[in-house]
Amino acid sequence: MDSIVNQANLQFAEDVLCGLSAEDKFLLSRYFYDTEGDHLFQAIMASPEYYLTDCEHEIFEQQGMEIAKTISAAGPFELEELGSGDGLKTQLILDALCATGADFIYRPVDISANSLQLLSNRLSNGRPWLRIDPINGDYMQVLASAQIQDPASDGPRKVIMFLGSNLGNYQKTQALAFLQLIRGTMRQNDALLIGLDLQKEETVIRAAYNDAGGHTRDFNLNLLTRINRELGADFDLSAFEHAPEYDPVSGAARSFLKSKSAQTVYISALDKDFHFATGEKIFMEISQKYNRPLIEKLAKGSGFRVGHEYFDSRNYFTDQVWLPK
Ligand code: AVJ
């Protein structure tokens, strides 16, 4: 046991123990993103069914200048991006900001030092004007720490970006708590630019989380591979199937892995067996889809008001500027 569990994956081991011991088994979607998971997510974003990335890209391409003017109107600022990822759409915003003559420094925050490095290189290339100051770390921790200035200090104005409907990975109460945490770091002239995926025709959403190329299935199964490798488990991937669901009433898209048979999985880092009944599901991820009342409720409940809204041509997705209430 000691040989497998080190400091780095102790938290992972704990979370897997907690999730697989629960009455309704679950794993945490934050663990999808190992190196292979990053690649699989890239493949998902490139799949024709996954409309989210294209929609947000379209919004920034078509309305980037408006957004840039809106967020820079109140003067110089730090642009802090939570979970910057590959930065493909961020470059549209940065270029629009440059074109409007905005005075800003870009601070991407990401858990992956590697993707931060790639991002800095990609964005700096051809943009001699760009001031970039990456912060490596978990954005929850970075938000909670002084690395992002606390509202009592009189540092520069701040615009926080949280794009791609990443908020959707939180259940409703956690989403609210997270937004409150963000709000707590902000002052009156600061702003939040947030991307949210909207409720729409069911078939469109179902397809986005069940692409024909099987990337979403592989993305989910990869977490079992990660547990096998990092925690010494013996998950048989062929004994689980990808079973996504969408509830149009609540707007929750949820991914599950479903056990095809009655089986036992041993995890050596935990020195423990886990039993799965035929058809038993592991809840893997929620991707919440929003509508206006839901958005209003989240904004109000966390001390914001919706200042500006931008939509793609199909009204599938929205990027919004939220202002302190
Ligand atoms: C990165 C959280 C926005 O929920 O749509 C994509 C992750 N999961 N396909 C999402 C994801 C399965 C994605 N987010």
JSON list of C-alpha atoms in Angstrom, two decimals, residues 15-240:
[
{"chain": "A", "resi": 15, "resn": "ASP", "atom": "CA", "xyz": [-11.69, 10.59, -3.37]},
{"chain": "A", "resi": 16, "resn": "VAL", "atom": "CA", "xyz": [-11.89, 7.24, -5.18]},
{"chain": "A", "resi": 17, "resn": "LEU", "atom": "CA", "xyz": [-12.48, 5.46, -1.86]},
{"chain": "A", "resi": 18, "resn": "CYS", "atom": "CA", "xyz": [-15.23, 7.90, -0.95]},
{"chain": "A", "resi": 19, "resn": "GLY", "atom": "CA", "xyz": [-16.88, 7.73, -4.37]},
{"chain": "A", "resi": 20, "resn": "LEU", "atom": "CA", "xyz": [-16.83, 3.98, -4.82]},
{"chain": "A", "resi": 21, "resn": "SER", "atom": "CA", "xyz": [-17.95, 3.32, -1.23]},
{"chain": "A", "resi": 22, "resn": "ALA", "atom": "CA", "xyz": [-21.03, 5.52, -1.62]},
{"chain": "A", "resi": 23, "resn": "GLU", "atom": "CA", "xyz": [-24.52, 4.08, -1.91]},
{"chain": "A", "resi": 24, "resn": "ASP", "atom": "CA", "xyz": [-24.69, 5.67, -5.38]},
{"chain": "A", "resi": 25, "resn": "LYS", "atom": "CA", "xyz": [-21.17, 5.26, -6.71]},
{"chain": "A", "resi": 26, "resn": "PHE", "atom": "CA", "xyz": [-19.44, 8.28, -8.20]},
{"chain": "A", "resi": 27, "resn": "LEU", "atom": "CA", "xyz": [-16.05, 9.54, -9.33]},
{"chain": "A", "resi": 28, "resn": "LEU", "atom": "CA", "xyz": [-14.98, 13.19, -9.60]},
{"chain": "A", "resi": 29, "resn": "SER", "atom": "CA", "xyz": [-14.77, 14.69, -13.08]},
{"chain": "A", "resi": 30, "resn": "ARG", "atom": "CA", "xyz": [-11.75, 16.79, -12.11]},
{"chain": "A", "resi": 31, "resn": "TYR", "atom": "CA", "xyz": [-9.70, 13.58, -12.36]},
{"chain": "A", "resi": 32, "resn": "PHE", "atom": "CA", "xyz": [-10.46, 13.13, -16.08]},
{"chain": "A", "resi": 33, "resn": "TYR", "atom": "CA", "xyz": [-7.60, 15.40, -17.02]},
{"chain": "A", "resi": 34, "resn": "ASP", "atom": "CA", "xyz": [-4.38, 13.39, -16.97]},
{"chain": "A", "resi": 35, "resn": "THR", "atom": "CA", "xyz": [-2.23, 13.59, -20.12]},
{"chain": "A", "resi": 36, "resn": "GLU", "atom": "CA", "xyz": [-4.39, 11.10, -21.99]},
{"chain": "A", "resi": 37, "resn": "GLY", "atom": "CA", "xyz": [-7.54, 12.79, -20.68]},
{"chain": "A", "resi": 38, "resn": "ASP", "atom": "CA", "xyz": [-6.30, 16.16, -21.99]},
{"chain": "A", "resi": 39, "resn": "HIS", "atom": "CA", "xyz": [-5.86, 14.57, -25.43]},
{"chain": "A", "resi": 40, "resn": "LEU", "atom": "CA", "xyz": [-9.27, 12.94, -25.32]},
{"chain": "A", "resi": 41, "resn": "PHE", "atom": "CA", "xyz": [-10.88, 16.23, -24.36]},
{"chain": "A", "resi": 42, "resn": "GLN", "atom": "CA", "xyz": [-9.17, 17.84, -27.37]},
{"chain": "A", "resi": 43, "resn": "ALA", "atom": "CA", "xyz": [-10.67, 15.07, -29.52]},
{"chain": "A", "resi": 44, "resn": "ILE", "atom": "CA", "xyz": [-14.12, 15.72, -28.01]},
{"chain": "A", "resi": 45, "resn": "MET", "atom": "CA", "xyz": [-13.81, 19.43, -28.79]},
{"chain": "A", "resi": 46, "resn": "ALA", "atom": "CA", "xyz": [-12.87, 18.56, -32.37]},
{"chain": "A", "resi": 47, "resn": "SER", "atom": "CA", "xyz": [-15.81, 16.18, -32.82]},
{"chain": "A", "resi": 48, "resn": "PRO", "atom": "CA", "xyz": [-18.73, 17.46, -34.93]},
{"chain": "A", "resi": 49, "resn": "GLU", "atom": "CA", "xyz": [-21.26, 16.75, -32.16]},
{"chain": "A", "resi": 50, "resn": "TYR", "atom": "CA", "xyz": [-19.53, 18.84, -29.49]},
{"chain": "A", "resi": 51, "resn": "TYR", "atom": "CA", "xyz": [-20.98, 22.25, -30.37]},
{"chain": "A", "resi": 52, "resn": "LEU", "atom": "CA", "xyz": [-19.91, 24.15, -27.22]},
{"chain": "A", "resi": 53, "resn": "THR", "atom": "CA", "xyz": [-16.41, 25.09, -28.36]},
{"chain": "A", "resi": 54, "resn": "ASP", "atom": "CA", "xyz": [-17.58, 26.16, -31.83]},
{"chain": "A", "resi": 55, "resn": "CYS", "atom": "CA", "xyz": [-20.35, 28.30, -30.37]},
{"chain": "A", "resi": 56, "resn": "GLU", "atom": "CA", "xyz": [-18.08, 30.13, -27.96]},
{"chain": "A", "resi": 57, "resn": "HIS", "atom": "CA", "xyz": [-15.55, 30.57, -30.75]},
{"chain": "A", "resi": 58, "resn": "GLU", "atom": "CA", "xyz": [-18.25, 32.08, -32.95]},
{"chain": "A", "resi": 59, "resn": "ILE", "atom": "CA", "xyz": [-19.31, 34.48, -30.18]},
{"chain": "A", "resi": 60, "resn": "PHE", "atom": "CA", "xyz": [-15.74, 35.69, -29.71]},
{"chain": "A", "resi": 61, "resn": "GLU", "atom": "CA", "xyz": [-15.14, 35.93, -33.45]},
{"chain": "A", "resi": 62, "resn": "GLN", "atom": "CA", "xyz": [-18.34, 37.87, -34.13]},
{"chain": "A", "resi": 63, "resn": "GLN", "atom": "CA", "xyz": [-18.68, 39.89, -30.94]},
{"chain": "A", "resi": 64, "resn": "GLY", "atom": "CA", "xyz": [-15.16, 39.94, -29.52]},
{"chain": "A", "resi": 65, "resn": "MET", "atom": "CA", "xyz": [-14.80, 43.67, -30.05]},
{"chain": "A", "resi": 66, "resn": "GLU", "atom": "CA", "xyz": [-18.02, 44.42, -28.17]},
{"chain": "A", "resi": 67, "resn": "ILE", "atom": "CA", "xyz": [-16.96, 42.16, -25.33]},
{"chain": "A", "resi": 68, "resn": "ALA", "atom": "CA", "xyz": [-13.50, 43.72, -25.27]},
{"chain": "A", "resi": 69, "resn": "LYS", "atom": "CA", "xyz": [-14.97, 47.22, -25.08]},
{"chain": "A", "resi": 70, "resn": "THR", "atom": "CA", "xyz": [-17.37, 46.19, -22.35]},
{"chain": "A", "resi": 71, "resn": "ILE", "atom": "CA", "xyz": [-14.74, 44.66, -20.09]},
{"chain": "A", "resi": 72, "resn": "SER", "atom": "CA", "xyz": [-12.11, 47.35, -20.63]},
{"chain": "A", "resi": 73, "resn": "ALA", "atom": "CA", "xyz": [-14.36, 50.42, -20.32]},
{"chain": "A", "resi": 74, "resn": "ALA", "atom": "CA", "xyz": [-13.66, 50.93, -16.61]},
{"chain": "A", "resi": 75, "resn": "GLY", "atom": "CA", "xyz": [-9.88, 51.27, -17.09]},
{"chain": "A", "resi": 76, "resn": "PRO", "atom": "CA", "xyz": [-6.68, 49.15, -16.88]},
{"chain": "A", "resi": 77, "resn": "PHE", "atom": "CA", "xyz": [-7.08, 45.64, -15.50]},
{"chain": "A", "resi": 78, "resn": "GLU", "atom": "CA", "xyz": [-5.69, 42.19, -14.87]},
{"chain": "A", "resi": 79, "resn": "LEU", "atom": "CA", "xyz": [-7.40, 39.50, -16.93]},
{"chain": "A", "resi": 80, "resn": "GLU", "atom": "CA", "xyz": [-7.45, 36.31, -14.88]},
{"chain": "A", "resi": 81, "resn": "GLU", "atom": "CA", "xyz": [-8.55, 33.16, -16.68]},
{"chain": "A", "resi": 82, "resn": "LEU", "atom": "CA", "xyz": [-9.58, 30.22, -14.50]},
{"chain": "A", "resi": 83, "resn": "GLY", "atom": "CA", "xyz": [-8.68, 26.93, -16.24]},
{"chain": "A", "resi": 84, "resn": "SER", "atom": "CA", "xyz": [-7.11, 28.43, -19.34]},
{"chain": "A", "resi": 85, "resn": "GLY", "atom": "CA", "xyz": [-6.76, 25.12, -21.22]},
{"chain": "A", "resi": 86, "resn": "ASP", "atom": "CA", "xyz": [-5.39, 25.40, -24.74]},
{"chain": "A", "resi": 87, "resn": "GLY", "atom": "CA", "xyz": [-6.27, 29.07, -25.14]},
{"chain": "A", "resi": 88, "resn": "LEU", "atom": "CA", "xyz": [-7.58, 28.77, -28.69]},
{"chain": "A", "resi": 89, "resn": "LYS", "atom": "CA", "xyz": [-10.60, 30.97, -28.04]},
{"chain": "A", "resi": 90, "resn": "THR", "atom": "CA", "xyz": [-8.75, 33.17, -25.55]},
{"chain": "A", "resi": 91, "resn": "GLN", "atom": "CA", "xyz": [-6.54, 34.49, -28.31]},
{"chain": "A", "resi": 92, "resn": "LEU", "atom": "CA", "xyz": [-9.61, 36.00, -29.99]},
{"chain": "A", "resi": 93, "resn": "ILE", "atom": "CA", "xyz": [-10.40, 37.95, -26.83]},
{"chain": "A", "resi": 94, "resn": "LEU", "atom": "CA", "xyz": [-6.78, 39.01, -26.36]},
{"chain": "A", "resi": 95, "resn": "ASP", "atom": "CA", "xyz": [-6.54, 40.27, -29.94]},
{"chain": "A", "resi": 96, "resn": "ALA", "atom": "CA", "xyz": [-9.85, 42.11, -29.61]},
{"chain": "A", "resi": 97, "resn": "LEU", "atom": "CA", "xyz": [-8.61, 43.72, -26.39]},
{"chain": "A", "resi": 98, "resn": "CYS", "atom": "CA", "xyz": [-5.43, 44.79, -28.15]},
{"chain": "A", "resi": 99, "resn": "ALA", "atom": "CA", "xyz": [-7.45, 46.23, -31.05]},
{"chain": "A", "resi": 100, "resn": "THR", "atom": "CA", "xyz": [-9.53, 48.33, -28.64]},
{"chain": "A", "resi": 101, "resn": "GLY", "atom": "CA", "xyz": [-6.33, 49.64, -27.04]},
{"chain": "A", "resi": 102, "resn": "ALA", "atom": "CA", "xyz": [-7.08, 48.03, -23.68]},
{"chain": "A", "resi": 103, "resn": "ASP", "atom": "CA", "xyz": [-4.43, 48.27, -20.98]},
{"chain": "A", "resi": 104, "resn": "PHE", "atom": "CA", "xyz": [-4.23, 44.83, -19.37]},
{"chain": "A", "resi": 105, "resn": "ILE", "atom": "CA", "xyz": [-2.05, 41.99, -18.20]},
{"chain": "A", "resi": 106, "resn": "TYR", "atom": "CA", "xyz": [-3.18, 38.41, -18.89]},
{"chain": "A", "resi": 107, "resn": "ARG", "atom": "CA", "xyz": [-2.91, 35.92, -16.02]},
{"chain": "A", "resi": 108, "resn": "PRO", "atom": "CA", "xyz": [-3.96, 32.40, -17.02]},
{"chain": "A", "resi": 109, "resn": "VAL", "atom": "CA", "xyz": [-4.46, 30.02, -14.09]},
{"chain": "A", "resi": 110, "resn": "ASP", "atom": "CA", "xyz": [-4.19, 26.30, -14.77]},
{"chain": "A", "resi": 111, "resn": "ILE", "atom": "CA", "xyz": [-3.48, 23.12, -12.85]},
{"chain": "A", "resi": 112, "resn": "SER", "atom": "CA", "xyz": [-1.25, 21.84, -15.64]},
{"chain": "A", "resi": 113, "resn": "ALA", "atom": "CA", "xyz": [2.21, 23.47, -15.76]},
{"chain": "A", "resi": 114, "resn": "ASN", "atom": "CA", "xyz": [2.70, 21.86, -19.14]},
{"chain": "A", "resi": 115, "resn": "SER", "atom": "CA", "xyz": [-0.39, 23.35, -20.76]},
{"chain": "A", "resi": 116, "resn": "LEU", "atom": "CA", "xyz": [0.44, 26.76, -19.21]},
{"chain": "A", "resi": 117, "resn": "GLN", "atom": "CA", "xyz": [3.85, 26.65, -20.87]},
{"chain": "A", "resi": 118, "resn": "LEU", "atom": "CA", "xyz": [2.36, 25.66, -24.23]},
{"chain": "A", "resi": 119, "resn": "LEU", "atom": "CA", "xyz": [-0.28, 28.36, -23.86]},
{"chain": "A", "resi": 120, "resn": "SER", "atom": "CA", "xyz": [2.29, 31.09, -23.04]},
{"chain": "A", "resi": 121, "resn": "ASN", "atom": "CA", "xyz": [4.42, 30.11, -26.02]},
{"chain": "A", "resi": 122, "resn": "ARG", "atom": "CA", "xyz": [1.48, 29.95, -28.41]},
{"chain": "A", "resi": 123, "resn": "LEU", "atom": "CA", "xyz": [-0.01, 33.26, -27.26]},
{"chain": "A", "resi": 124, "resn": "SER", "atom": "CA", "xyz": [3.28, 35.17, -27.06]},
{"chain": "A", "resi": 125, "resn": "ASN", "atom": "CA", "xyz": [4.20, 34.17, -30.57]},
{"chain": "A", "resi": 126, "resn": "GLY", "atom": "CA", "xyz": [3.36, 37.12, -32.83]},
{"chain": "A", "resi": 127, "resn": "ARG", "atom": "CA", "xyz": [2.01, 39.20, -29.94]},
{"chain": "A", "resi": 128, "resn": "PRO", "atom": "CA", "xyz": [4.94, 41.31, -28.71]},
{"chain": "A", "resi": 129, "resn": "TRP", "atom": "CA", "xyz": [2.45, 43.59, -26.93]},
{"chain": "A", "resi": 130, "resn": "LEU", "atom": "CA", "xyz": [1.05, 40.81, -24.74]},
{"chain": "A", "resi": 131, "resn": "ARG", "atom": "CA", "xyz": [1.93, 40.95, -21.05]},
{"chain": "A", "resi": 132, "resn": "ILE", "atom": "CA", "xyz": [1.38, 37.45, -19.73]},
{"chain": "A", "resi": 133, "resn": "ASP", "atom": "CA", "xyz": [1.94, 36.20, -16.18]},
{"chain": "A", "resi": 134, "resn": "PRO", "atom": "CA", "xyz": [0.85, 32.54, -15.81]},
{"chain": "A", "resi": 135, "resn": "ILE", "atom": "CA", "xyz": [-0.13, 31.11, -12.43]},
{"chain": "A", "resi": 136, "resn": "ASN", "atom": "CA", "xyz": [0.28, 27.38, -11.97]},
{"chain": "A", "resi": 137, "resn": "GLY", "atom": "CA", "xyz": [-2.20, 25.85, -9.57]},
{"chain": "A", "resi": 138, "resn": "ASP", "atom": "CA", "xyz": [-5.67, 24.58, -8.81]},
{"chain": "A", "resi": 139, "resn": "TYR", "atom": "CA", "xyz": [-7.93, 27.54, -9.51]},
{"chain": "A", "resi": 140, "resn": "MET", "atom": "CA", "xyz": [-9.99, 26.94, -6.40]},
{"chain": "A", "resi": 141, "resn": "GLN", "atom": "CA", "xyz": [-6.83, 27.17, -4.30]},
{"chain": "A", "resi": 142, "resn": "VAL", "atom": "CA", "xyz": [-5.48, 30.10, -6.29]},
{"chain": "A", "resi": 143, "resn": "LEU", "atom": "CA", "xyz": [-8.77, 31.94, -5.81]},
{"chain": "A", "resi": 144, "resn": "ALA", "atom": "CA", "xyz": [-8.74, 31.27, -2.10]},
{"chain": "A", "resi": 145, "resn": "SER", "atom": "CA", "xyz": [-5.11, 32.34, -1.73]},
{"chain": "A", "resi": 146, "resn": "ALA", "atom": "CA", "xyz": [-3.60, 35.81, -2.01]},
{"chain": "A", "resi": 147, "resn": "GLN", "atom": "CA", "xyz": [-2.18, 35.05, -5.48]},
{"chain": "A", "resi": 148, "resn": "ILE", "atom": "CA", "xyz": [-5.31, 36.66, -6.78]},
{"chain": "A", "resi": 149, "resn": "GLN", "atom": "CA", "xyz": [-5.43, 39.87, -4.82]},
{"chain": "A", "resi": 150, "resn": "ASP", "atom": "CA", "xyz": [-7.93, 40.15, -2.02]},
{"chain": "A", "resi": 151, "resn": "PRO", "atom": "CA", "xyz": [-10.67, 42.76, -2.32]},
{"chain": "A", "resi": 152, "resn": "ALA", "atom": "CA", "xyz": [-9.37, 44.78, 0.63]},
{"chain": "A", "resi": 153, "resn": "SER", "atom": "CA", "xyz": [-6.14, 45.69, -1.16]},
{"chain": "A", "resi": 154, "resn": "ASP", "atom": "CA", "xyz": [-5.92, 48.46, -3.72]},
{"chain": "A", "resi": 155, "resn": "GLY", "atom": "CA", "xyz": [-4.31, 46.54, -6.55]},
{"chain": "A", "resi": 156, "resn": "PRO", "atom": "CA", "xyz": [-5.37, 46.85, -10.19]},
{"chain": "A", "resi": 157, "resn": "ARG", "atom": "CA", "xyz": [-8.89, 46.28, -11.43]},
{"chain": "A", "resi": 158, "resn": "LYS", "atom": "CA", "xyz": [-9.62, 42.68, -12.26]},
{"chain": "A", "resi": 159, "resn": "VAL", "atom": "CA", "xyz": [-11.62, 40.82, -14.90]},
{"chain": "A", "resi": 160, "resn": "ILE", "atom": "CA", "xyz": [-12.06, 37.11, -14.22]},
{"chain": "A", "resi": 161, "resn": "MET", "atom": "CA", "xyz": [-12.81, 34.75, -17.13]},
{"chain": "A", "resi": 162, "resn": "PHE", "atom": "CA", "xyz": [-14.44, 31.38, -16.62]},
{"chain": "A", "resi": 163, "resn": "LEU", "atom": "CA", "xyz": [-15.26, 30.08, -20.08]},
{"chain": "A", "resi": 164, "resn": "GLY", "atom": "CA", "xyz": [-16.45, 26.96, -21.90]},
{"chain": "A", "resi": 165, "resn": "SER", "atom": "CA", "xyz": [-19.34, 26.23, -19.52]},
{"chain": "A", "resi": 166, "resn": "ASN", "atom": "CA", "xyz": [-16.87, 24.82, -17.05]},
{"chain": "A", "resi": 167, "resn": "LEU", "atom": "CA", "xyz": [-19.30, 25.92, -14.34]},
{"chain": "A", "resi": 168, "resn": "GLY", "atom": "CA", "xyz": [-21.58, 23.13, -15.60]},
{"chain": "A", "resi": 169, "resn": "ASN", "atom": "CA", "xyz": [-19.40, 20.55, -13.90]},
{"chain": "A", "resi": 170, "resn": "TYR", "atom": "CA", "xyz": [-20.67, 21.74, -10.53]},
{"chain": "A", "resi": 171, "resn": "GLN", "atom": "CA", "xyz": [-23.97, 20.66, -9.02]},
{"chain": "A", "resi": 172, "resn": "LYS", "atom": "CA", "xyz": [-26.25, 23.62, -8.36]},
{"chain": "A", "resi": 173, "resn": "THR", "atom": "CA", "xyz": [-25.30, 24.33, -4.73]},
{"chain": "A", "resi": 174, "resn": "GLN", "atom": "CA", "xyz": [-21.59, 23.92, -5.47]},
{"chain": "A", "resi": 175, "resn": "ALA", "atom": "CA", "xyz": [-21.86, 26.21, -8.49]},
{"chain": "A", "resi": 176, "resn": "LEU", "atom": "CA", "xyz": [-23.39, 28.85, -6.25]},
{"chain": "A", "resi": 177, "resn": "ALA", "atom": "CA", "xyz": [-20.68, 28.42, -3.62]},
{"chain": "A", "resi": 178, "resn": "PHE", "atom": "CA", "xyz": [-17.99, 28.65, -6.29]},
{"chain": "A", "resi": 179, "resn": "LEU", "atom": "CA", "xyz": [-19.48, 31.85, -7.72]},
{"chain": "A", "resi": 180, "resn": "GLN", "atom": "CA", "xyz": [-19.69, 33.29, -4.21]},
{"chain": "A", "resi": 181, "resn": "LEU", "atom": "CA", "xyz": [-16.01, 32.48, -3.75]},
{"chain": "A", "resi": 182, "resn": "ILE", "atom": "CA", "xyz": [-15.20, 34.34, -6.98]},
{"chain": "A", "resi": 183, "resn": "ARG", "atom": "CA", "xyz": [-17.40, 37.25, -5.96]},
{"chain": "A", "resi": 184, "resn": "GLY", "atom": "CA", "xyz": [-15.59, 37.44, -2.63]},
{"chain": "A", "resi": 185, "resn": "THR", "atom": "CA", "xyz": [-12.31, 38.23, -4.41]},
{"chain": "A", "resi": 186, "resn": "MET", "atom": "CA", "xyz": [-13.86, 41.05, -6.46]},
{"chain": "A", "resi": 187, "resn": "ARG", "atom": "CA", "xyz": [-14.46, 44.74, -5.98]},
{"chain": "A", "resi": 188, "resn": "GLN", "atom": "CA", "xyz": [-17.14, 47.04, -7.38]},
{"chain": "A", "resi": 189, "resn": "ASN", "atom": "CA", "xyz": [-15.37, 47.85, -10.67]},
{"chain": "A", "resi": 190, "resn": "ASP", "atom": "CA", "xyz": [-14.30, 44.28, -11.39]},
{"chain": "A", "resi": 191, "resn": "ALA", "atom": "CA", "xyz": [-16.14, 41.96, -13.77]},
{"chain": "A", "resi": 192, "resn": "LEU", "atom": "CA", "xyz": [-16.66, 38.27, -14.48]},
{"chain": "A", "resi": 193, "resn": "LEU", "atom": "CA", "xyz": [-16.81, 36.98, -18.07]},
{"chain": "A", "resi": 194, "resn": "ILE", "atom": "CA", "xyz": [-18.54, 33.62, -17.91]},
{"chain": "A", "resi": 195, "resn": "GLY", "atom": "CA", "xyz": [-19.45, 31.10, -20.66]},
{"chain": "A", "resi": 196, "resn": "LEU", "atom": "CA", "xyz": [-22.59, 29.00, -20.12]},
{"chain": "A", "resi": 197, "resn": "ASP", "atom": "CA", "xyz": [-24.15, 26.29, -22.27]},
{"chain": "A", "resi": 198, "resn": "LEU", "atom": "CA", "xyz": [-27.88, 26.76, -22.79]},
{"chain": "A", "resi": 199, "resn": "GLN", "atom": "CA", "xyz": [-30.79, 24.32, -22.69]},
{"chain": "A", "resi": 200, "resn": "LYS", "atom": "CA", "xyz": [-31.82, 23.34, -26.19]},
{"chain": "A", "resi": 201, "resn": "GLU", "atom": "CA", "xyz": [-33.23, 20.51, -28.26]},
{"chain": "A", "resi": 202, "resn": "GLU", "atom": "CA", "xyz": [-32.55, 17.27, -26.45]},
{"chain": "A", "resi": 203, "resn": "THR", "atom": "CA", "xyz": [-31.03, 15.41, -29.40]},
{"chain": "A", "resi": 204, "resn": "VAL", "atom": "CA", "xyz": [-28.35, 18.08, -29.81]},
{"chain": "A", "resi": 205, "resn": "ILE", "atom": "CA", "xyz": [-27.25, 17.77, -26.18]},
{"chain": "A", "resi": 206, "resn": "ARG", "atom": "CA", "xyz": [-27.40, 13.98, -26.10]},
{"chain": "A", "resi": 207, "resn": "ALA", "atom": "CA", "xyz": [-25.22, 13.75, -29.20]},
{"chain": "A", "resi": 208, "resn": "ALA", "atom": "CA", "xyz": [-22.63, 16.14, -27.74]},
{"chain": "A", "resi": 209, "resn": "TYR", "atom": "CA", "xyz": [-22.05, 13.73, -24.85]},
{"chain": "A", "resi": 210, "resn": "ASN", "atom": "CA", "xyz": [-22.27, 10.57, -26.95]},
{"chain": "A", "resi": 211, "resn": "ASP", "atom": "CA", "xyz": [-20.25, 11.33, -30.08]},
{"chain": "A", "resi": 212, "resn": "ALA", "atom": "CA", "xyz": [-20.17, 8.74, -32.85]},
{"chain": "A", "resi": 213, "resn": "GLY", "atom": "CA", "xyz": [-16.36, 8.70, -32.75]},
{"chain": "A", "resi": 214, "resn": "GLY", "atom": "CA", "xyz": [-16.49, 7.36, -29.19]},
{"chain": "A", "resi": 215, "resn": "HIS", "atom": "CA", "xyz": [-14.22, 10.05, -27.73]},
{"chain": "A", "resi": 216, "resn": "THR", "atom": "CA", "xyz": [-16.59, 10.85, -24.86]},
{"chain": "A", "resi": 217, "resn": "ARG", "atom": "CA", "xyz": [-16.85, 7.14, -24.02]},
{"chain": "A", "resi": 218, "resn": "ASP", "atom": "CA", "xyz": [-13.04, 6.84, -24.04]},
{"chain": "A", "resi": 219, "resn": "PHE", "atom": "CA", "xyz": [-12.75, 10.03, -21.97]},
{"chain": "A", "resi": 220, "resn": "ASN", "atom": "CA", "xyz": [-14.93, 8.45, -19.26]},
{"chain": "A", "resi": 221, "resn": "LEU", "atom": "CA", "xyz": [-13.27, 5.02, -19.43]},
{"chain": "A", "resi": 222, "resn": "ASN", "atom": "CA", "xyz": [-9.85, 6.69, -19.22]},
{"chain": "A", "resi": 223, "resn": "LEU", "atom": "CA", "xyz": [-10.56, 7.55, -15.60]},
{"chain": "A", "resi": 224, "resn": "LEU", "atom": "CA", "xyz": [-10.76, 3.82, -14.85]},
{"chain": "A", "resi": 225, "resn": "THR", "atom": "CA", "xyz": [-7.42, 3.40, -16.65]},
{"chain": "A", "resi": 226, "resn": "ARG", "atom": "CA", "xyz": [-6.01, 6.15, -14.46]},
{"chain": "A", "resi": 227, "resn": "ILE", "atom": "CA", "xyz": [-7.23, 4.37, -11.31]},
{"chain": "A", "resi": 228, "resn": "ASN", "atom": "CA", "xyz": [-5.69, 1.14, -12.60]},
{"chain": "A", "resi": 229, "resn": "ARG", "atom": "CA", "xyz": [-2.34, 2.82, -13.18]},
{"chain": "A", "resi": 230, "resn": "GLU", "atom": "CA", "xyz": [-2.11, 5.23, -10.24]},
{"chain": "A", "resi": 231, "resn": "LEU", "atom": "CA", "xyz": [-3.89, 3.20, -7.58]},
{"chain": "A", "resi": 232, "resn": "GLY", "atom": "CA", "xyz": [-3.09, -0.32, -8.75]},
{"chain": "A", "resi": 233, "resn": "ALA", "atom": "CA", "xyz": [-6.65, -1.35, -9.59]},
{"chain": "A", "resi": 234, "resn": "ASP", "atom": "CA", "xyz": [-7.85, -4.09, -11.92]},
{"chain": "A", "resi": 235, "resn": "PHE", "atom": "CA", "xyz": [-10.80, -2.47, -13.68]},
{"chain": "A", "resi": 236, "resn": "ASP", "atom": "CA", "xyz": [-11.67, -4.37, -16.86]},
{"chain": "A", "resi": 237, "resn": "LEU", "atom": "CA", "xyz": [-12.68, -1.55, -19.21]},
{"chain": "A", "resi": 238, "resn": "SER", "atom": "CA", "xyz": [-14.65, -3.87, -21.47]},
{"chain": "A", "resi": 239, "resn": "ALA", "atom": "CA", "xyz": [-16.93, -4.68, -18.52]},
{"chain": "A", "resi": 240, "resn": "PHE", "atom": "CA", "xyz": [-18.27, -1.10, -18.37]}
]
